[in-house]
PDB file of C-alpha atoms in Angstrom:
ATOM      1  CA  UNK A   1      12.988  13.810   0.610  1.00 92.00           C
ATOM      2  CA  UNK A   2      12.200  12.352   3.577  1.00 96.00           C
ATOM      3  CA  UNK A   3      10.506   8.962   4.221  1.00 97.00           C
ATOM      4  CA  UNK A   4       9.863   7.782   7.666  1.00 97.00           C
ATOM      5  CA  UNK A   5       8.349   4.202   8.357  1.00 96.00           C
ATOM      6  CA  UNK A   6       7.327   1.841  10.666  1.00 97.00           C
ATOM      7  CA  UNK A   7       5.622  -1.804  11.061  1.00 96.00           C
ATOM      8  CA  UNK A   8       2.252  -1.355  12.896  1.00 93.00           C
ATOM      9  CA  UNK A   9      -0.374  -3.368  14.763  1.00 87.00           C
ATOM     10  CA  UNK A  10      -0.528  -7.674  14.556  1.00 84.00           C
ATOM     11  CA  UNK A  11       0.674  -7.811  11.059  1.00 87.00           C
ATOM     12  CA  UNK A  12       3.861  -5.908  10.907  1.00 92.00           C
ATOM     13  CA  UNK A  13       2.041  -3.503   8.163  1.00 95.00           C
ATOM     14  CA  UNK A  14       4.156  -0.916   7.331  1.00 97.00           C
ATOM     15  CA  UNK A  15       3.050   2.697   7.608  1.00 98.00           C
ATOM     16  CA  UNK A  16       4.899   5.362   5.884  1.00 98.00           C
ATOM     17  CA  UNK A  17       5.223   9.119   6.099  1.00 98.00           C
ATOM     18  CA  UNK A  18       7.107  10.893   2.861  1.00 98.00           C
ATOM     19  CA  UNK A  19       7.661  14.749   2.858  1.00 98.00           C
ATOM     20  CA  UNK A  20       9.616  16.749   0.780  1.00 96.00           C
ATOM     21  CA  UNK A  21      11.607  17.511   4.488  1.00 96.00           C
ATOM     22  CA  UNK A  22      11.560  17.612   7.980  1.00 97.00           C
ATOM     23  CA  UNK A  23       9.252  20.473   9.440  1.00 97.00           C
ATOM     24  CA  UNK A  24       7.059  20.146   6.180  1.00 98.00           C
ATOM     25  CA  UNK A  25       4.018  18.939   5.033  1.00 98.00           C
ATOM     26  CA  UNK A  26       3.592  15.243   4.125  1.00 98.00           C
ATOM     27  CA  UNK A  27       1.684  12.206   3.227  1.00 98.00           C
ATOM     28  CA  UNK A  28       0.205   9.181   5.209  1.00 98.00           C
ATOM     29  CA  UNK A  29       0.225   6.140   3.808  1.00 98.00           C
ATOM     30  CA  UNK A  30      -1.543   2.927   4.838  1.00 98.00           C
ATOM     31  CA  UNK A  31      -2.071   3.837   8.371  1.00 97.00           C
ATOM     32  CA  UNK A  32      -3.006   0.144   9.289  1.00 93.00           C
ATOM     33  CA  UNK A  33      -4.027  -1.623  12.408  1.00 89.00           C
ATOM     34  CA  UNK A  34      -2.263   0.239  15.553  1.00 91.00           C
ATOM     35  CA  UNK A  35      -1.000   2.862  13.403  1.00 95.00           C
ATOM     36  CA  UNK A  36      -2.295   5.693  14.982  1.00 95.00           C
ATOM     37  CA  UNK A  37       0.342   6.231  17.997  1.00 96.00           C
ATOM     38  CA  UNK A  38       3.438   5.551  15.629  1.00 97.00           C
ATOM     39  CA  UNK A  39       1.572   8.182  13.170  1.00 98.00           C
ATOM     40  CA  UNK A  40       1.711  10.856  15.675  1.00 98.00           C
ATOM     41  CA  UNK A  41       5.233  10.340  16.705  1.00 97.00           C
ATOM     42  CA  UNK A  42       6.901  10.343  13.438  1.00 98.00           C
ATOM     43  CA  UNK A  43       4.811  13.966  13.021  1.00 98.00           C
ATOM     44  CA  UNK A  44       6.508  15.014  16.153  1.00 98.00           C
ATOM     45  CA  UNK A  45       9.856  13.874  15.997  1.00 98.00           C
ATOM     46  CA  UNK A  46       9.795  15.050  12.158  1.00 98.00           C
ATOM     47  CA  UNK A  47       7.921  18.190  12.654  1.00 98.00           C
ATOM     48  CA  UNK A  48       5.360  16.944   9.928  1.00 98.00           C
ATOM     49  CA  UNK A  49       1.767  18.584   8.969  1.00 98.00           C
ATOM     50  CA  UNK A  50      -0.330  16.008   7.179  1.00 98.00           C
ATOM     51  CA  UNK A  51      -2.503  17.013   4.099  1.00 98.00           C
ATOM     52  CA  UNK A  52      -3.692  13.402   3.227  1.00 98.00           C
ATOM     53  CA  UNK A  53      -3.972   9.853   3.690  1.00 98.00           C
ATOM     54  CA  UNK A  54      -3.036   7.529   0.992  1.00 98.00           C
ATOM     55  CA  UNK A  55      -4.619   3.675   0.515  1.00 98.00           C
ATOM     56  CA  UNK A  56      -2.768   0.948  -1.354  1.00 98.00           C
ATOM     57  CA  UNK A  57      -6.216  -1.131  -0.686  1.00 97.00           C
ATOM     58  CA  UNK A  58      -9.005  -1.642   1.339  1.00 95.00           C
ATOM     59  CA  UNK A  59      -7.537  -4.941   4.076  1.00 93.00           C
ATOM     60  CA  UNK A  60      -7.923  -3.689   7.982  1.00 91.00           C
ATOM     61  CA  UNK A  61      -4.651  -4.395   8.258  1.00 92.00           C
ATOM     62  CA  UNK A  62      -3.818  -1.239   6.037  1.00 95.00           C
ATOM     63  CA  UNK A  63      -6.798   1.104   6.838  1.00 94.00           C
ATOM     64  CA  UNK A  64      -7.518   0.310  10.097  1.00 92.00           C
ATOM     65  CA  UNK A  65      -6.235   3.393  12.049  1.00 94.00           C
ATOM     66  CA  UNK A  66      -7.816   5.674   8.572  1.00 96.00           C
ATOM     67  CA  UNK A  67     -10.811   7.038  10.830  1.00 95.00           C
ATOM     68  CA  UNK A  68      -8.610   8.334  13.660  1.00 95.00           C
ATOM     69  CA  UNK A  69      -5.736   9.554  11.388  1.00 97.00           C
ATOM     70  CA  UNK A  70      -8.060  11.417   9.201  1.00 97.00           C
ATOM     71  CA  UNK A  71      -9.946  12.828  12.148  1.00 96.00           C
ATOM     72  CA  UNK A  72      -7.513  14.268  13.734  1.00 97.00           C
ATOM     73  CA  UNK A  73      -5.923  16.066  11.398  1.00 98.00           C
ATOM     74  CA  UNK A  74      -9.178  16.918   9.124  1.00 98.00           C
ATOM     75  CA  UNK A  75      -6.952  15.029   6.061  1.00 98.00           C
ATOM     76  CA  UNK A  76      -9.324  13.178   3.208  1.00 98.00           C
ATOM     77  CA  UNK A  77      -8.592   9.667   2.537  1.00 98.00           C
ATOM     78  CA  UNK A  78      -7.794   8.153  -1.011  1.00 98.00           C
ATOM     79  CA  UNK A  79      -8.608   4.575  -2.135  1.00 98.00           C
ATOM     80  CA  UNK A  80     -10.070   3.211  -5.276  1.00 98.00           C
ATOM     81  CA  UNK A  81     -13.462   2.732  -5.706  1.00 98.00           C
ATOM     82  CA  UNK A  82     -13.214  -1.032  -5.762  1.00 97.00           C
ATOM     83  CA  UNK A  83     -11.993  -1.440  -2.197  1.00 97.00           C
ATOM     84  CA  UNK A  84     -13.905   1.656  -0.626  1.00 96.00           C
ATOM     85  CA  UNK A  85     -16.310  -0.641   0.953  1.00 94.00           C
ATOM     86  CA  UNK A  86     -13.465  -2.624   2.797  1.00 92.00           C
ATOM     87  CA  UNK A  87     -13.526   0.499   5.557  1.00 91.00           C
ATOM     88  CA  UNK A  88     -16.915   0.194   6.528  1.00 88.00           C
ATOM     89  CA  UNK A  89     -17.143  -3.798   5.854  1.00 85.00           C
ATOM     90  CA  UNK A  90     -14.274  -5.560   6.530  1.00 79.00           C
ATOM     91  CA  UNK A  91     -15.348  -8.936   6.928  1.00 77.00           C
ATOM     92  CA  UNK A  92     -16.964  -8.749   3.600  1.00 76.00           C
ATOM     93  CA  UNK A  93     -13.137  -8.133   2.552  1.00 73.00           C
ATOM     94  CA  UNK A  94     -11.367 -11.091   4.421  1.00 76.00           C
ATOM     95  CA  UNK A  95     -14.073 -13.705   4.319  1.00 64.00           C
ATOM     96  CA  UNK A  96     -16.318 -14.479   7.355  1.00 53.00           C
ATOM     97  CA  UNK A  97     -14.018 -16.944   8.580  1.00 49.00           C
ATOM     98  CA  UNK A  98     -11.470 -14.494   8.781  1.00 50.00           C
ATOM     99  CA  UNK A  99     -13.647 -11.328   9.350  1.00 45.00           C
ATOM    100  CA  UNK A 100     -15.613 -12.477  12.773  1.00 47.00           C
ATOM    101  CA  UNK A 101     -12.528 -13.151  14.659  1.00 49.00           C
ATOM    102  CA  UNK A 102     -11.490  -9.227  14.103  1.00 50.00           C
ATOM    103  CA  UNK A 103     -14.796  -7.095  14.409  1.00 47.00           C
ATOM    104  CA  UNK A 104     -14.566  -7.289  18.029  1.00 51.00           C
ATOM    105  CA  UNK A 105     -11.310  -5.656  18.488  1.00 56.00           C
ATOM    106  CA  UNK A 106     -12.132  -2.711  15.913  1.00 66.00           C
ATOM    107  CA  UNK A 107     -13.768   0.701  14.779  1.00 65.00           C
ATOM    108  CA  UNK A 108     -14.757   0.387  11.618  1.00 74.00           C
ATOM    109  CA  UNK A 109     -16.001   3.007   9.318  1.00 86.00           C
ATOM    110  CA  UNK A 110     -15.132   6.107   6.641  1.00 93.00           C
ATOM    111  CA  UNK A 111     -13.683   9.344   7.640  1.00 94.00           C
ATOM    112  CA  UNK A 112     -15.195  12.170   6.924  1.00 95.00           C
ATOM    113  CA  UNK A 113     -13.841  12.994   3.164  1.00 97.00           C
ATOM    114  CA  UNK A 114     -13.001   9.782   1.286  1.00 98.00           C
ATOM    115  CA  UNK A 115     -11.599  10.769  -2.135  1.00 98.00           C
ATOM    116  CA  UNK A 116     -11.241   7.784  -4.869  1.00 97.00           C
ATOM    117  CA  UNK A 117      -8.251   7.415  -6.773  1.00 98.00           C
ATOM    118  CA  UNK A 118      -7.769   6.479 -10.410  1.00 97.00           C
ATOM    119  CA  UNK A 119      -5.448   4.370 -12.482  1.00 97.00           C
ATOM    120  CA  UNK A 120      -2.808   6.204 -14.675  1.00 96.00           C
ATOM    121  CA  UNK A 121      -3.848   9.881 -11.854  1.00 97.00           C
ATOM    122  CA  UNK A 122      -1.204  12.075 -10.671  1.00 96.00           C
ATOM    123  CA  UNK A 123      -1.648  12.943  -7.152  1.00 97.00           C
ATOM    124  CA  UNK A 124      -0.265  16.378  -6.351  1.00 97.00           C
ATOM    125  CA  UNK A 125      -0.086  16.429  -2.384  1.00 98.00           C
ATOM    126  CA  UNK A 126       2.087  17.852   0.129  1.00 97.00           C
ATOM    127  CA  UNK A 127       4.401  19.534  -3.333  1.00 96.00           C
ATOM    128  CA  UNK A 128       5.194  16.072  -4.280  1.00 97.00           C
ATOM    129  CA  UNK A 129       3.314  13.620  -6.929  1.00 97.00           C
ATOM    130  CA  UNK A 130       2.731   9.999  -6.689  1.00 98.00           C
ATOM    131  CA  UNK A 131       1.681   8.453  -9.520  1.00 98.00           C
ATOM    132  CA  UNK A 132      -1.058   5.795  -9.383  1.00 98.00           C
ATOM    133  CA  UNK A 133      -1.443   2.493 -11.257  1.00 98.00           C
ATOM    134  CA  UNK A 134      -4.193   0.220 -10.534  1.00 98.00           C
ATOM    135  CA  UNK A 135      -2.696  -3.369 -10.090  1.00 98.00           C
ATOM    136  CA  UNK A 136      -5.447  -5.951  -9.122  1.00 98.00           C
ATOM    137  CA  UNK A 137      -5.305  -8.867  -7.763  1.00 97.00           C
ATOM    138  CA  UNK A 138      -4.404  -9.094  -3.993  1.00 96.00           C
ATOM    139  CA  UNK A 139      -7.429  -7.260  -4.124  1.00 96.00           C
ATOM    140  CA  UNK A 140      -9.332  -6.086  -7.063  1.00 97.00           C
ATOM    141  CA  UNK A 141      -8.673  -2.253  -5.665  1.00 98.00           C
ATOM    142  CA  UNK A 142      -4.866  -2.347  -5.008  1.00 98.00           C
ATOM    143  CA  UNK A 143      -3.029   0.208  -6.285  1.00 98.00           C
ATOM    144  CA  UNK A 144       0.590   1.040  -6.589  1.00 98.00           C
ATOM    145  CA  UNK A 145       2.352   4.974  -5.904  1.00 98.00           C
ATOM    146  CA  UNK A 146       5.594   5.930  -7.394  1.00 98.00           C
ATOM    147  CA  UNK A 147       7.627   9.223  -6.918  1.00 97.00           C
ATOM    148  CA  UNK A 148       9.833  10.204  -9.976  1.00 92.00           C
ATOM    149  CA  UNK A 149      13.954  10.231  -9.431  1.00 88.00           C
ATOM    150  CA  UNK A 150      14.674  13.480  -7.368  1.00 83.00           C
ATOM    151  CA  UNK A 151      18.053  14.496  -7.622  1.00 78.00           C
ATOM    152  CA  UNK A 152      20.258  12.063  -5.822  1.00 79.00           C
ATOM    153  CA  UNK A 153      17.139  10.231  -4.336  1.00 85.00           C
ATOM    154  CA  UNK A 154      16.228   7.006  -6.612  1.00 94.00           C
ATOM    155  CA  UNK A 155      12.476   6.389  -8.029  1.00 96.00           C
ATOM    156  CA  UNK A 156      10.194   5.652  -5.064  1.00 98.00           C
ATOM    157  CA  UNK A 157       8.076   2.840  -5.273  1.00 98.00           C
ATOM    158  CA  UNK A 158       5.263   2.259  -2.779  1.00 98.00           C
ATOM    159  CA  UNK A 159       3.966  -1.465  -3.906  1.00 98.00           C
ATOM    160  CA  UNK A 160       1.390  -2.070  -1.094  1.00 97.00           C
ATOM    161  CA  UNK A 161       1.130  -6.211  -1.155  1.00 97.00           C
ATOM    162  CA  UNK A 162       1.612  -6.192  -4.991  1.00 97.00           C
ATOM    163  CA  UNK A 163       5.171  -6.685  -4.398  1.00 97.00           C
ATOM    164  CA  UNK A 164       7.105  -7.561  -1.244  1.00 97.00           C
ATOM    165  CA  UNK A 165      11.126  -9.104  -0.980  1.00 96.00           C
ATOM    166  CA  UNK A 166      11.363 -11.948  -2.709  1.00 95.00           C
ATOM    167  CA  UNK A 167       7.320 -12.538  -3.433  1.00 96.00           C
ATOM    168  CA  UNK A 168       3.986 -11.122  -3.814  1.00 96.00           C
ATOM    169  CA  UNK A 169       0.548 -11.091  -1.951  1.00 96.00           C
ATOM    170  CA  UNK A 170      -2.001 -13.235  -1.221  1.00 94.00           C
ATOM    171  CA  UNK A 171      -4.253 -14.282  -3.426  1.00 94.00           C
ATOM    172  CA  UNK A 172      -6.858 -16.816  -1.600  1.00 91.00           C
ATOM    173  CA  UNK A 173      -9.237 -14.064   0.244  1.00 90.00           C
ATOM    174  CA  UNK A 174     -12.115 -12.687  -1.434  1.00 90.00           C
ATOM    175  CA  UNK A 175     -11.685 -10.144  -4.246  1.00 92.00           C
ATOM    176  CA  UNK A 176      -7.962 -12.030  -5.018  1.00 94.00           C
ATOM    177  CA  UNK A 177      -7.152 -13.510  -8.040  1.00 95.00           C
ATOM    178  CA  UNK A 178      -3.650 -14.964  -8.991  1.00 94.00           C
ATOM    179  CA  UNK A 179      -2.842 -14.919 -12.615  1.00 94.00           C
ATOM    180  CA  UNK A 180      -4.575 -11.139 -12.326  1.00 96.00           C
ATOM    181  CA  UNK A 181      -1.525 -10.394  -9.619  1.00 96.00           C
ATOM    182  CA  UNK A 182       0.779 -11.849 -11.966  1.00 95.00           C
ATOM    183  CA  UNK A 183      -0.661  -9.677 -14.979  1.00 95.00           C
ATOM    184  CA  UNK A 184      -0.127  -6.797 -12.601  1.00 97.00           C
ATOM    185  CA  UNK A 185       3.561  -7.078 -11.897  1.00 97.00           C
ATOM    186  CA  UNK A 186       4.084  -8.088 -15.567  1.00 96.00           C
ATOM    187  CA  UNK A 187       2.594  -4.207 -16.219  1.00 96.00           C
ATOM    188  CA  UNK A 188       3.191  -2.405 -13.537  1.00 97.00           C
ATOM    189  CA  UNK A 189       6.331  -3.479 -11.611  1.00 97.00           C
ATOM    190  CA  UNK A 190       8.468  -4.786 -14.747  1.00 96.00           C
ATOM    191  CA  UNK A 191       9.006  -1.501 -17.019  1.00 96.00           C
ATOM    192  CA  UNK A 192      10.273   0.223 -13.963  1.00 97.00           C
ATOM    193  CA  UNK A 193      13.752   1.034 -13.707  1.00 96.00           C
ATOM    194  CA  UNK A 194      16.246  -1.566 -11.574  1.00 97.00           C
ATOM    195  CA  UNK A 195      17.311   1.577  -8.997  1.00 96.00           C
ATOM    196  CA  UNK A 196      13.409   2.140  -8.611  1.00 98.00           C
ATOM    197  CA  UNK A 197      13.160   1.175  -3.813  1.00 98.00           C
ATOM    198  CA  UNK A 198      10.768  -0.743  -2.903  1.00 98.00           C
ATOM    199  CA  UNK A 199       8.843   0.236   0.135  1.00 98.00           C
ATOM    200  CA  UNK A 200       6.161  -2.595   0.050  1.00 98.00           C
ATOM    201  CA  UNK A 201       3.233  -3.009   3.034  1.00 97.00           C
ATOM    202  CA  UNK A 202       4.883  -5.754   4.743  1.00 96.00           C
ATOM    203  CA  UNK A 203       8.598  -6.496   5.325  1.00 95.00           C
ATOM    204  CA  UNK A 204      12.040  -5.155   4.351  1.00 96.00           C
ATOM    205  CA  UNK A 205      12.737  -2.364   1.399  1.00 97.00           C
ATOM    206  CA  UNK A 206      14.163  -3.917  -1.416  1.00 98.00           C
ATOM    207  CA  UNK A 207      14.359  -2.469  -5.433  1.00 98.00           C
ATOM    208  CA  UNK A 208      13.232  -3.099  -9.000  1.00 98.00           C
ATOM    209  CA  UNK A 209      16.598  -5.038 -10.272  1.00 97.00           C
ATOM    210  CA  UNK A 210      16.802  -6.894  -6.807  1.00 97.00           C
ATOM    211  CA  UNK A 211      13.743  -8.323  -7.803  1.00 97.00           C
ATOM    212  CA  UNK A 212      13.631  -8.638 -11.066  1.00 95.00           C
ATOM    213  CA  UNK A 213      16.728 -10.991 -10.300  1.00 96.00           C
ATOM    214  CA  UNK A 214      15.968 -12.990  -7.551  1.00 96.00           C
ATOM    215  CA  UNK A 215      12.082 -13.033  -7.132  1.00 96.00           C
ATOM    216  CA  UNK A 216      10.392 -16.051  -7.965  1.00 94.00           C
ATOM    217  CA  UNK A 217       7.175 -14.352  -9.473  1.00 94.00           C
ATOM    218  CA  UNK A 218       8.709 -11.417 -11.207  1.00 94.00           C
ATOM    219  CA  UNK A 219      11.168 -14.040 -13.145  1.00 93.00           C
ATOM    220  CA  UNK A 220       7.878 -15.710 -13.757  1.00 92.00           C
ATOM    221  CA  UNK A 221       6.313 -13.071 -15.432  1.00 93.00           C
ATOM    222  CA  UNK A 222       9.484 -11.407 -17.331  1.00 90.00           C
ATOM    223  CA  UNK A 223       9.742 -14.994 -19.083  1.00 88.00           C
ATOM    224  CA  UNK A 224       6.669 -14.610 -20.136  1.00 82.00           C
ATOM    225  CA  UNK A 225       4.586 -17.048 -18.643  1.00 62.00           C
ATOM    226  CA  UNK A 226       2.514 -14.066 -16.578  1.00 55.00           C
ATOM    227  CA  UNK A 227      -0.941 -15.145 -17.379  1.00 57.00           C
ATOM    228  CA  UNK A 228      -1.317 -18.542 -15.391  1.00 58.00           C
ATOM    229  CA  UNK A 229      -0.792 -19.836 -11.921  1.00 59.00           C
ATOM    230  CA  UNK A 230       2.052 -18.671 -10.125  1.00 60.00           C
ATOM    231  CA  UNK A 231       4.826 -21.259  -9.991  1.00 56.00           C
ATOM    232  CA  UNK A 232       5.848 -20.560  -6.138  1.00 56.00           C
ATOM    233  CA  UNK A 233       3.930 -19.756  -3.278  1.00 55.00           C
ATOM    234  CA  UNK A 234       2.818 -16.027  -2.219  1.00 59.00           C
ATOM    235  CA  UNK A 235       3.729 -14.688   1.186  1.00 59.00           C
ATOM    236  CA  UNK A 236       0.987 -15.629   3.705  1.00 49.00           C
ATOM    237  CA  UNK A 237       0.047 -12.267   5.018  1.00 56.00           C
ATOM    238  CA  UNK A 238      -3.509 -10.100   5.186  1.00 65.00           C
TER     239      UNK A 238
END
């Protein structure tokens, strides 16, 4: 398998490409704010042909290049329902505060052929299958993708900003809720196996047992105290 990625645009958001090899068709994911150029050059180097675009959520800073992406490939894009209206109306998603110092700068809208995932779906793309699970509360659309152990390649885990090294996403914009991000990990990122990589939207790769180890908020919720505040502070990111 091959995974190629790369931090784009203002907020380091990480951008990945994942093909079953080089010179074969593959999968976008979160093709965020400045994405577009590093997009293309991973296809060339890699020899890639794209067959879709893949959300984690709805924040510019991880669907900001979508429009472009999509359009020049004629790819759909998938996000869940929830956070579909975060392309089009992004300052509705960060908070006006937050919103009005970015509309200048961008291109906002849909692509063409916006496809909506579900929780618990199977996505068979590019002859590989990621396997969605909704996990609210950095937004109330975020969802998670994992790819099944492959051989001598490890479970795949693509945790958006569920999950980063050593802490979690932000909870204080609109849509955000923090004992629901808690609940979240506590179902979705605990029952996964400790050789599971973590390739999460922002910062270094990391895995399952790593975490479940040394992260503040997974400890949290595997002692069972997932349903309240979190005890430490969430990365400060988009």
């Amino acid at each position: 398998m091959l995974i190629a990625g790369f931090p784009a645009g203002a907020w380091g958001t990480n951008c990945y490409l994942v093909a079953p090899a080089a010179g074969e068709e593959c999968v976008i994911i979160d093709p965020g704010h400045q994405a577009a150029q590093g997009v293309e050059e991973a296809l060339k180097k890699h020899r890639l042909k794209p067959v879709a675009v893949i959300l984690t959520h709805g924040h510019i800073d991880h669907v900001a290049s979508v429009v472009p992406v999509c359009g020049a490939h004629d790819v759909p894009a998938w996000i869940h329902p929830e956070d579909r209206f975060m392309m089009s109306d992004p300052e509705k998603a960060l908070g006006r505060s937050v919103g009005q110092q970015l509309m200048g700068e961008l291109t906002v809208g849909e692509p063409d052929d916006v496809k909506e995932l579900a929780d618990g779906s199977a996505l068979a793309l590019a002859g590989m299958e990621f396997s969605v699970a909704h996990a609210p509360g950095h937004t109330k659309g975020s969802v998670t993708f994992r790819m099944p152990e492959q051989a001598d390649v490890p479970p795949v885990f693509f945790s958006g900003d569920l999950l980063f090294a050593g802490s979690i996403g932000r909870t204080d914009l609109p849509g955000g809720d923090s004992a629901e991000i808690l609940r979240s990990l506590a179902r979705v990122c605990l029952p996964l196996e400790d050789s599971t990589v973590v390739l999460s939207g922002h910062g270094p790769q990391t895995t399952i047992g790593h975490e479940r180890a040394t992260n503040p908020f997974l400890r949290q919720v595997a002692a069972g105290l997932g349903d309240g505040t979190p005890t430490a502070a969430p990365r400060r990111g988009m």
